[in-house]
XYZ file of C-alpha atoms in Angstrom:
460
model
C 54.621 31.634 -31.473
C 52.584 33.995 -29.383
C 50.856 32.534 -26.345
C 47.407 31.346 -27.386
C 44.540 29.451 -25.904
C 45.854 26.108 -27.110
C 47.767 23.355 -25.379
C 50.722 23.601 -23.004
C 54.018 25.327 -23.866
C 52.259 28.435 -25.134
C 51.465 26.851 -28.506
C 48.171 27.497 -30.266
C 45.905 24.746 -31.586
C 47.557 22.724 -34.356
C 45.956 21.808 -37.672
C 46.098 18.293 -39.115
C 49.141 19.045 -41.284
C 51.100 19.940 -38.123
C 49.983 16.872 -36.134
C 52.302 13.831 -35.791
C 51.325 10.918 -37.994
C 51.435 8.509 -35.046
C 48.811 10.590 -33.219
C 46.438 10.627 -36.207
C 46.970 6.908 -36.838
C 46.412 5.985 -33.181
C 43.192 7.992 -32.850
C 41.783 6.609 -36.119
C 42.795 3.063 -35.173
C 41.087 3.206 -31.774
C 37.860 4.633 -33.251
C 37.827 2.028 -36.054
C 38.523 -0.806 -33.589
C 35.664 0.240 -31.290
C 33.309 0.545 -34.277
C 34.241 -2.925 -35.569
C 33.736 -4.473 -32.120
C 30.280 -2.882 -31.811
C 29.350 -4.076 -35.311
C 30.502 -7.621 -34.469
C 28.448 -7.635 -31.258
C 25.301 -6.605 -33.152
C 26.056 -9.206 -35.841
C 26.503 -11.974 -33.239
C 23.236 -11.030 -31.531
C 21.514 -11.289 -34.927
C 23.054 -14.735 -35.506
C 21.753 -15.907 -32.113
C 18.228 -14.737 -32.994
C 18.410 -16.516 -36.361
C 19.751 -19.719 -34.820
C 16.972 -19.755 -32.216
C 14.428 -18.856 -34.932
C 13.472 -15.594 -33.209
C 12.281 -13.989 -36.415
C 10.471 -11.095 -34.712
C 13.473 -10.222 -32.533
C 15.763 -10.400 -35.566
C 13.492 -7.987 -37.435
C 13.439 -5.720 -34.365
C 17.252 -5.758 -34.332
C 17.280 -4.815 -38.015
C 14.922 -1.934 -37.235
C 17.238 -0.726 -34.458
C 20.152 -0.850 -36.918
C 18.113 1.221 -39.383
C 17.326 3.809 -36.694
C 21.008 3.994 -35.772
C 21.832 4.479 -39.451
C 19.381 7.414 -39.602
C 21.085 8.955 -36.572
C 24.427 8.354 -38.293
C 23.232 10.243 -41.385
C 22.090 13.119 -39.165
C 25.532 13.142 -37.549
C 27.262 13.198 -40.947
C 25.083 16.060 -42.170
C 25.899 18.051 -39.038
C 29.623 17.380 -39.478
C 29.834 18.342 -43.144
C 27.341 21.191 -42.987
C 28.370 22.843 -39.729
C 30.431 25.615 -41.355
C 27.632 26.460 -43.782
C 24.976 26.372 -41.063
C 27.067 28.555 -38.737
C 27.497 31.152 -41.503
C 23.718 31.733 -41.790
C 22.709 35.061 -40.249
C 19.310 36.106 -38.911
C 18.012 39.411 -37.476
C 18.946 39.920 -33.820
C 15.311 40.163 -32.722
C 14.801 36.587 -33.919
C 18.229 35.303 -32.892
C 17.664 36.189 -29.222
C 14.003 35.103 -29.004
C 12.681 31.826 -27.539
C 15.836 30.913 -25.623
C 16.273 27.764 -23.532
C 17.631 29.762 -20.597
C 16.543 33.331 -21.286
C 18.732 36.232 -22.496
C 22.430 35.743 -21.708
C 24.119 38.726 -20.037
C 27.400 37.136 -19.064
C 28.297 35.062 -15.971
C 26.272 35.917 -12.863
C 27.455 36.070 -9.238
C 26.056 32.581 -8.681
C 28.216 31.294 -11.529
C 31.336 32.787 -9.880
C 30.443 31.155 -6.542
C 30.011 27.788 -8.230
C 33.390 28.158 -9.890
C 35.046 28.387 -6.469
C 33.061 25.720 -4.630
C 32.577 22.808 -7.050
C 34.846 20.366 -8.807
C 32.917 21.308 -11.932
C 34.529 24.749 -11.902
C 36.863 24.429 -14.863
C 34.117 22.940 -17.007
C 31.710 25.795 -16.190
C 34.430 28.386 -16.830
C 35.264 26.776 -20.136
C 31.604 26.580 -21.150
C 31.105 30.261 -20.224
C 34.126 31.277 -22.309
C 33.002 29.133 -25.233
C 29.516 30.562 -25.047
C 30.788 34.140 -24.998
C 32.953 33.492 -28.047
C 30.266 31.515 -29.851
C 27.680 34.225 -29.300
C 29.942 36.917 -30.737
C 28.677 38.123 -34.132
C 30.497 36.396 -37.007
C 32.541 38.495 -39.379
C 30.198 38.041 -42.324
C 27.059 39.080 -40.403
C 25.759 42.615 -40.916
C 24.894 44.956 -38.118
C 21.867 43.864 -36.050
C 22.299 40.310 -37.347
C 23.569 37.246 -35.476
C 24.504 33.686 -36.408
C 21.602 31.256 -36.660
C 23.531 28.776 -34.502
C 27.157 28.726 -33.368
C 29.720 26.012 -34.071
C 29.818 25.191 -30.375
C 26.022 24.769 -30.269
C 26.201 22.483 -33.318
C 28.802 20.391 -31.509
C 26.438 20.089 -28.534
C 23.625 18.982 -30.866
C 26.064 16.411 -32.258
C 26.609 15.048 -28.746
C 22.825 14.957 -28.279
C 22.473 12.742 -31.376
C 25.059 10.375 -29.884
C 23.091 10.240 -26.610
C 19.899 9.464 -28.555
C 21.584 6.527 -30.310
C 23.038 5.031 -27.123
C 19.920 5.441 -24.990
C 17.664 4.140 -27.783
C 19.548 0.829 -27.735
C 19.621 0.693 -23.913
C 15.914 1.440 -23.524
C 14.960 -1.065 -26.217
C 16.912 -3.778 -24.399
C 15.379 -2.866 -21.010
C 11.855 -2.874 -22.470
C 12.274 -6.331 -23.962
C 13.955 -7.818 -20.874
C 11.231 -6.578 -18.506
C 8.432 -7.759 -20.808
C 9.935 -11.230 -21.228
C 10.546 -11.467 -17.463
C 6.853 -10.820 -16.795
C 5.657 -13.400 -19.333
C 8.204 -15.932 -18.060
C 6.282 -15.933 -14.776
C 3.226 -17.315 -16.601
C 5.127 -20.460 -17.618
C 4.201 -22.160 -14.328
C 0.491 -21.700 -15.091
C 0.977 -23.063 -18.612
C 2.716 -26.196 -17.324
C -0.027 -26.732 -14.750
C -2.820 -26.482 -17.308
C -1.053 -28.865 -19.704
C -0.679 -31.470 -16.937
C -4.275 -31.026 -15.809
C -5.838 -30.723 -19.271
C -7.804 -33.944 -18.966
C -9.279 -32.890 -15.636
C -10.137 -29.429 -17.000
C -12.370 -31.055 -19.622
C -13.935 -33.543 -17.225
C -17.716 -33.606 -17.985
C -18.422 -33.982 -14.267
C -17.044 -30.497 -13.578
C -20.236 -28.505 -14.176
C -20.582 -25.061 -12.561
C -22.874 -22.082 -12.826
C -21.295 -19.011 -14.412
C -21.164 -17.069 -11.141
C -19.230 -19.908 -9.484
C -16.173 -19.644 -11.735
C -13.138 -17.958 -10.152
C -12.674 -15.717 -13.212
C -16.179 -14.263 -12.876
C -15.990 -14.013 -9.065
C -12.764 -11.986 -9.196
C -14.054 -9.480 -11.759
C -17.774 -9.184 -11.074
C -19.157 -7.797 -7.811
C -21.653 -5.210 -6.582
C -19.299 -2.350 -7.532
C -19.191 -3.424 -11.190
C -22.678 -2.022 -11.855
C -21.420 1.528 -11.249
C -19.217 2.712 -14.134
C -17.123 5.062 -11.993
C -16.253 2.434 -9.375
C -15.843 -0.142 -12.139
C -12.999 1.858 -13.714
C -11.523 2.726 -10.302
C -11.230 -1.016 -9.581
C -9.663 -1.595 -13.002
C -7.204 1.250 -12.333
C -5.901 -0.275 -9.098
C -6.034 -3.838 -10.410
C -3.421 -3.078 -13.104
C -0.972 -1.906 -10.421
C -1.655 -4.435 -7.664
C -2.003 -7.581 -9.796
C -2.317 -7.069 -13.512
C -2.779 -10.722 -14.558
C -4.186 -13.388 -12.260
C -4.034 -17.113 -12.822
C -7.774 -17.277 -13.555
C -7.379 -14.482 -16.148
C -4.592 -16.321 -17.933
C -6.355 -19.705 -17.930
C -9.682 -18.260 -19.100
C -8.159 -16.270 -21.967
C -6.027 -19.253 -22.926
C -9.124 -21.447 -23.093
C -11.057 -18.829 -25.072
C -8.238 -18.395 -27.590
C -7.855 -22.128 -28.202
C -11.619 -22.669 -28.438
C -12.047 -19.958 -31.094
C -8.867 -20.171 -33.165
C -7.768 -23.788 -32.643
C -9.322 -27.186 -31.946
C -10.931 -27.422 -28.483
C -8.769 -29.517 -26.167
C -5.755 -29.165 -28.464
C -2.375 -29.230 -26.708
C -0.970 -25.776 -27.319
C 1.753 -23.765 -25.519
C -0.138 -20.494 -25.067
C 2.624 -18.917 -22.952
C 5.140 -19.455 -25.733
C 2.678 -17.943 -28.197
C 2.263 -14.847 -25.979
C 6.042 -14.520 -25.743
C 6.339 -14.592 -29.524
C 3.471 -12.121 -29.777
C 5.372 -9.773 -27.448
C 8.425 -10.092 -29.684
C 6.214 -9.251 -32.667
C 4.900 -6.151 -30.854
C 8.479 -5.221 -29.958
C 9.187 -4.665 -33.665
C 6.710 -1.778 -33.579
C 7.886 -0.375 -30.244
C 11.578 -0.035 -31.191
C 10.925 1.925 -34.386
C 10.943 5.727 -34.608
C 8.185 6.867 -36.949
C 8.236 10.326 -38.628
C 5.511 11.607 -36.291
C 7.744 10.764 -33.317
C 10.563 12.797 -34.856
C 8.007 15.605 -35.254
C 7.297 15.331 -31.529
C 11.038 15.744 -30.820
C 11.072 18.935 -32.884
C 8.028 20.308 -31.041
C 9.544 19.383 -27.675
C 12.747 21.283 -28.480
C 10.794 24.200 -29.975
C 8.643 24.782 -26.898
C 11.316 24.126 -24.256
C 11.417 27.896 -23.704
C 12.588 29.546 -20.505
C 9.598 30.348 -18.293
C 6.988 28.468 -20.330
C 7.059 25.146 -18.401
C 5.568 23.373 -21.420
C 7.936 20.424 -20.969
C 6.698 19.966 -17.388
C 3.177 19.520 -18.762
C 4.386 17.185 -21.528
C 6.150 15.070 -18.890
C 2.762 14.144 -17.432
C 1.589 12.554 -20.703
C 3.485 9.205 -20.371
C 2.310 8.311 -16.825
C -1.284 9.392 -17.475
C -1.453 7.590 -20.821
C 0.156 4.446 -19.386
C -2.347 4.299 -16.533
C -5.236 4.937 -18.954
C -4.095 2.090 -21.234
C -3.668 -0.302 -18.306
C -7.112 0.618 -16.977
C -8.652 0.000 -20.407
C -6.994 -3.411 -20.741
C -8.212 -4.416 -17.279
C -11.693 -3.166 -18.207
C -11.668 -5.431 -21.283
C -10.960 -8.450 -19.059
C -13.762 -7.436 -16.681
C -16.196 -6.889 -19.574
C -15.523 -10.448 -20.738
C -16.332 -11.698 -17.232
C -19.582 -9.693 -17.238
C -20.546 -11.224 -20.592
C -20.039 -14.716 -19.173
C -22.241 -13.891 -16.178
C -25.006 -12.463 -18.378
C -25.364 -15.792 -20.185
C -26.754 -17.445 -16.992
C -25.481 -20.743 -18.343
C -23.983 -23.882 -16.861
C -20.282 -24.197 -17.700
C -18.370 -27.388 -18.330
C -14.711 -26.986 -17.379
C -13.298 -23.520 -18.125
C -15.605 -20.624 -19.121
C -15.340 -19.513 -22.759
C -14.926 -15.764 -23.340
C -16.173 -13.952 -26.430
C -13.236 -13.079 -28.691
C -13.890 -9.758 -30.442
C -12.297 -6.393 -31.326
C -15.352 -4.490 -30.087
C -13.914 -4.066 -26.580
C -10.925 -2.035 -27.848
C -10.963 1.699 -28.604
C -12.515 2.214 -32.068
C -12.380 -1.610 -32.398
C -8.659 -1.320 -33.219
C -6.294 -3.268 -30.910
C -3.292 -1.877 -32.830
C -4.194 1.635 -31.667
C -3.303 0.630 -28.104
C 0.093 -0.640 -29.279
C 0.844 2.654 -31.045
C -0.076 4.520 -27.852
C 2.332 2.311 -25.877
C 4.959 3.015 -28.532
C 4.481 6.770 -28.098
C 4.710 6.492 -24.300
C 7.948 4.485 -24.396
C 9.525 6.801 -26.976
C 8.602 10.037 -25.202
C 9.735 8.679 -21.852
C 13.062 7.478 -23.275
C 13.578 10.817 -25.033
C 13.008 12.829 -21.854
C 15.440 10.683 -19.843
C 18.004 11.041 -22.649
C 17.444 14.805 -22.679
C 18.083 14.964 -18.926
C 21.381 13.073 -19.101
C 22.556 15.111 -22.110
C 21.915 18.392 -20.266
C 23.709 16.988 -17.212
C 26.722 16.062 -19.355
C 26.886 19.272 -21.376
C 25.828 21.970 -18.897
C 26.017 20.398 -15.441
C 23.361 19.070 -13.093
C 22.312 22.469 -11.722
C 22.325 24.500 -14.924
C 19.736 27.005 -16.112
C 17.933 24.088 -17.779
C 17.269 22.707 -14.287
C 16.086 25.934 -12.704
C 13.553 24.078 -10.511
C 15.775 21.182 -9.498
C 13.151 19.478 -7.315
C 10.763 19.351 -10.269
C 13.503 17.798 -12.414
C 14.078 15.036 -9.845
C 10.330 14.302 -9.811
C 10.337 14.115 -13.632
C 13.250 11.659 -13.637
C 11.589 9.465 -10.987
C 8.363 9.513 -13.010
C 10.332 8.491 -16.099
C 11.895 5.505 -14.342
C 8.501 4.487 -12.937
C 6.794 4.758 -16.331
C 9.547 2.700 -17.966
C 9.012 -0.112 -15.455
C 5.200 0.116 -15.465
C 4.900 0.175 -19.257
C 7.543 -2.495 -19.964
C 6.786 -4.934 -17.139
C 3.012 -4.535 -16.784
C 1.286 -2.701 -19.646
C 3.077 -4.214 -22.664
C 2.790 -7.877 -21.477
C -0.839 -7.230 -20.481
C -1.487 -5.901 -23.989
C 0.218 -8.965 -25.513
C -2.208 -11.167 -23.552
C -5.443 -9.181 -23.896
C -4.958 -8.473 -27.608
C -5.292 -12.226 -28.220
C -8.967 -11.705 -27.382
C -9.291 -9.759 -30.629
C -10.994 -11.110 -33.737
C -7.771 -11.992 -35.563
C -4.861 -14.280 -34.778
C -1.186 -13.495 -35.416
C -0.192 -16.434 -37.581
C 3.194 -14.808 -38.230
C 4.347 -15.528 -34.654
C 3.854 -19.293 -34.883
C 6.979 -21.383 -35.122
C 7.382 -23.823 -38.007
C 6.260 -26.868 -36.002
C 3.051 -25.219 -34.766
C 2.244 -23.900 -38.250
C 2.489 -27.414 -39.694
C 0.261 -28.784 -36.920
C -2.332 -26.095 -37.645
C -2.262 -26.892 -41.367
C -2.794 -30.587 -40.655
C -5.673 -29.812 -38.281
C -7.341 -27.551 -40.879
C -6.990 -30.290 -43.516
C -8.611 -32.862 -41.215
C -11.429 -30.447 -40.374
C -12.021 -29.787 -44.098
C -12.190 -33.527 -44.848
C -14.733 -34.049 -42.053
C -16.900 -31.245 -43.426
C -16.758 -32.759 -46.930
C -17.999 -36.098 -45.589
């Protein structure tokens, strides 16, 4: 055969009917084996959640599996439809507009220098050759028409879908681990308050409202000025988001409103289950989030810098949410002070939805969901570009700005997962409703018995 661009020995690329059966069988076997192992791992994780009665985490795992299935369908559609998609032709004036890297005029002098100096040379050369061939007008396109998208570009989109699937699982796991780690630190406070519960309700422990540590830490001369009030809340979320007095006061307020006063109740365990319940929402990908992905890709145009502006949304929104949650805690302290009452034991906070934006605590959770998704998507996008086009490609024209964006992404992931989401799980308990779905079976039975006793007392 004539020397072609295929493998060694001067042979061209072989079709399946010319490939040895052992090669086809080996490749298929390895892929099937890896897929089965991954499926077994997911199945075992689900069994662990069921055995430990982690219903919310099990439902979150099912949601992740559903999202992966959606990505799998997208991958299948790309595989089976690639030849039909690549045969679609559009006018040249549209086909060359709104490019990621601007008009392509062949390899530049900088590209040739990189080919000589870097270990990435063969990859760049191969990508340049592929791009030149892929951009050539297909046979069935008329004059002044070009292909809508090349087969090579479709393959790169396929790789992007794979990156989305992998990073979605990784980021979901990181989010949950950081959130649980933060709440685990509150276990010491919970054990202390259980051991000292009798002393906490000692009638001899009378104090004025301004003498309680919770009020002292949140109310001062700066609190009367709204600007300085929110500045304090802004820095408080970063320096120390939840103090011991905050936790104990909100615990006492929750039990006093929703349960029997003085009832032995593991509030830290309840918060942990509430976080798991919120995690079900955070791991999902709603249609509007897919719409955001489409808009992000649409406006990632060379010279527009729209993505640089979009990158600022997660950190700004995360800080705004954290400031709002801290403000809610401070408002509760102000309400206690305004009563001018004498307090026995722990101060009781007012439990209400009115402190949240539009009186909807769930709105904050959806905002956190958007922040985590957008941040994860941008980090995934960065690694995909690095893999497909190299670290210093035309996508990363301003490399210093890209490094700043990646550092911001890592910081937002930590801030939102370790601070904002656990803080939301705690503060949202100060809403008007209680999440009965997160109670374990034993606690639910105890609540039912307490409600029955309370009903009998009222009847008497």
